[in-house]
Amino acid sequence: MAALPPPVSRFSSSYAVSRRIEPFYKGGPVQVNRDGKFMFCPCGIKLNVIDIETGALLHSLEQDDQEDITSFVLSPDDEILVTGSRALLLKQWDWRENKCVRTWKAVHVAPVAAMAFDSTSTLLATGGCDSTIKIWDMIKQYCTHNLKGSSGVVHLVEFHPDISRLQLFSSSMDYKIRIWDLKSSKCVAVLSGHFSAVTSLAFAADKDTLISSGRDKICMVWNLKTGESKRTIPVYESVEAAVLLPENGNFSQLGVKNQGLHFLTAGSKGVLKIWEVATAACVFTQAVPFEPVESKEEASERSLTHCMLVPGRNQFVTVSVEHSIVLYDAPTLQLKKQFAGYNDEVLDVKFLGPGDSHIVVATNSPQLKVFELATSHCQILYGHTETILALDVFRKGLMFVSCAKDKSLRVWRMRKDGKVTCVAQGLGHAHVVGTVSCSRLKESFIVTSSQDCTVKIWNIPESLTSKAKAALISSPENLHAQVTERGHDKDINSVAVSPNDKLIATGSQDRLAKLWSSSDCSLLGVFTGHKRGIWCVQFSPVDQILATSSADGTLKLWGLQDFSCLKTFEGHDASVLKIIFVSRGTQLLSSGSDGLLKLWTIKTNECVKTLDGHEDKIWGLHSNKQDDLVVTGSSDSCITLWKDVTEIEQQEAQAKQEEQIMKEQELSNLLHEKRYLKALGLAISLDRPHTVLMVVKAILKETNGRKHLEENILRLRKDQKEAVLAFLVTWNTNSRNCHEAQAVMETLLKHETPDCLLQYSGIKGAVESLLPYTERHFQRLSRLLEASMFIDFMWQNMKLADVSQQEDVTL
């Protein structure tokens, strides 16, 4: 029988959340403040404020009414932020302090669909789903205009940049652009030309030229003096945003050779294009950041929904239909940063990079996401055509493998600059490839398993492992399976390679785990014992042991020499989806379909910690090379990084214990020196009711004890008096200590006004507890007094009888 791992001095006892990567954007326009430091992203009932440099969530502006935010706008001076919700309320926020400073009714009878501020940040326009537009004076706080005449939802409102004109531009479901004169509250012009929804309006510097974009695949240039179209530019894709290039900028690298108006478009094809107004020609098309699409569905996944220029950063910001937010350098359109706003269901997650500086995430998508942990920059990797199901990383952390529903696997390599490219792909499975594992010692082979019940071993050619040769690869190499073996009768859920690369383990829905030789995939043994399908298999890093987890809610350890079950861990109430060895192989960390993590010590079979950090199935679980960080990914769209805080907690506990000993010694010295006030304060700070009672008793034993007690109690702070009040409630329940409790209570009642006592925290409960016991003490004293008076009466009678007897004798 294989020996269990030897005991070591270090065990983990606790993990704490060090960081979460959560959904922060679920669609709609985003905004960036004037200096380009913060980004505002709507996410259901919240509006999230993101620090662009670090990707950290500054705070969330959350609706009290728990209704989704339908629109929001930040004023040009960055001072006013207004949100509108389905509850038909408008809220004004101090976004820096995360405070709602004003709430008022939107007056619209349907939700607000669009908002815009004028250039002075004093007027707010709201376009509603009820076909009306309201203008609000933000200084005097009232509605100044109610503009009627639009058709259907008003989804676009913009003020003319020249405030002296007092004009508002809007567009609704009839595809027309209306110009409203705010002096007369009338529509003074209607610009007709689009045959589908108008998506954006851009005003040129001359203030008399307007460019509109639409989903009818055209952009139109308008002369605002005449109200006529100057030019129609066919863009050949549904356009979601047209942004004018600043005339004083240098955009020569984007094909801008001539003077005159140029604008950028973002739309359904997912690439940015630069257009020259004078010639209606496309002068620049962004390089495709992904492989050519194979279907309309794939194309729609890559389309852009929003684009804007951020002068403070000199960057363009684009938003995709997949909720990715990308920042491009304006003069070159080079990608600077990318955020993943929404991850959907996380199916697997692994640490990546030589120093575990990145994580790679498989979501419910054909694309992989690689997050740089320091900056939250996200790379999106295209290649698979269907959902990616599993990942594994080679030991050095620079190469990793993904497998997907498209029946393929792909090998990826990270360069020194952090950029990841696909270097190889393999086809051969007949069904979905659900699990993959890499060789542990060096980058020599890959093992995959599939719903076709087979295990395949793929050798990696030297051209991929050699850095010099890998740098020359222009397109992914094709891999071919060297060995194929039918391994189980049902789907294979997990595969693992042993630390010495000689063994392979598989776990299947047929409730069996099997051990194979990695050289020829010959069967070495079968592990039988689980009552339901096996979700995960994992080799111990320090001993000849295999760990398995199952849908029966148990974990088991097996000896590799005789295939016997060594230990069974029970505690999960649901399927155990993933397990990993931590603490140098002496502990197990498991994740369940109930969203819980459990930490197990192998030697004692004990679950030492249960961590609740997710709300749904935890599919991804991985630890870093240092064995002090764990990352989890769940169906709740959250990725959580957990830090091993065992040593920190031990140090804190030791420091607290030392501080406690010092304080106790100091308290003893104070009592010995009869410095009762300081002793009281210290005992209260230590939260020691009994010690406070001992101090009170010591004071009362002194000459004029009542007076000294009164003086000391009155010199306490209010919070200390509140603590003493809570203590004396407990003392008063015991007849031995009731005199001290009543003495302190008498002092408080005598010297504190009723109004002041009512301000004490817990005063109501204290009075309710004090009354019955105090009444009982008085009844006991009354009975004692009656008894003492009866004894006195008897004594007096006895004395009288004795005197009368003496008188008789004398006579």
mmCIF file of C-alpha atoms in Angstrom, residues 5 41 78 124 320 360 384 436 460 550 574 584 604 665 672-673 682 731 796:
data_model
loop_
_atom_site.group_PDB
_atom_site.id
_atom_site.type_symbol
_atom_site.label_atom_id
_atom_site.label_comp_id
_atom_site.label_asym_id
_atom_site.label_seq_id
_atom_site.Cartn_x
_atom_site.Cartn_y
_atom_site.Cartn_z
ATOM 1 C CA PRO A 5 2.317 12.062 2.528
ATOM 2 C CA CYS A 41 -20.285 51.411 -17.192
ATOM 3 C CA ASP A 78 -17.478 66.132 -14.738
ATOM 4 C CA LEU A 124 -30.203 68.290 -19.443
ATOM 5 C CA SER A 320 -18.238 45.358 -28.683
ATOM 6 C CA VAL A 360 -6.301 32.596 -18.859
ATOM 7 C CA HIS A 384 -11.863 28.148 -31.782
ATOM 8 C CA VAL A 436 -7.009 18.309 -21.574
ATOM 9 C CA ILE A 460 4.611 18.390 -29.514
ATOM 10 C CA SER A 550 -17.338 12.766 -7.792
ATOM 11 C CA ALA A 574 -23.335 18.538 -3.877
ATOM 12 C CA ARG A 584 2.997 20.967 -0.814
ATOM 13 C CA THR A 604 -6.547 13.984 9.774
ATOM 14 C CA GLN A 665 -0.196 42.722 33.581
ATOM 15 C CA HIS A 672 -2.173 46.994 43.157
ATOM 16 C CA GLU A 673 -1.404 50.741 42.998
ATOM 17 C CA LEU A 682 -8.389 49.227 30.741
ATOM 18 C CA TRP A 731 -24.041 41.463 37.366
ATOM 19 C CA GLN A 796 -37.157 41.734 73.070
#
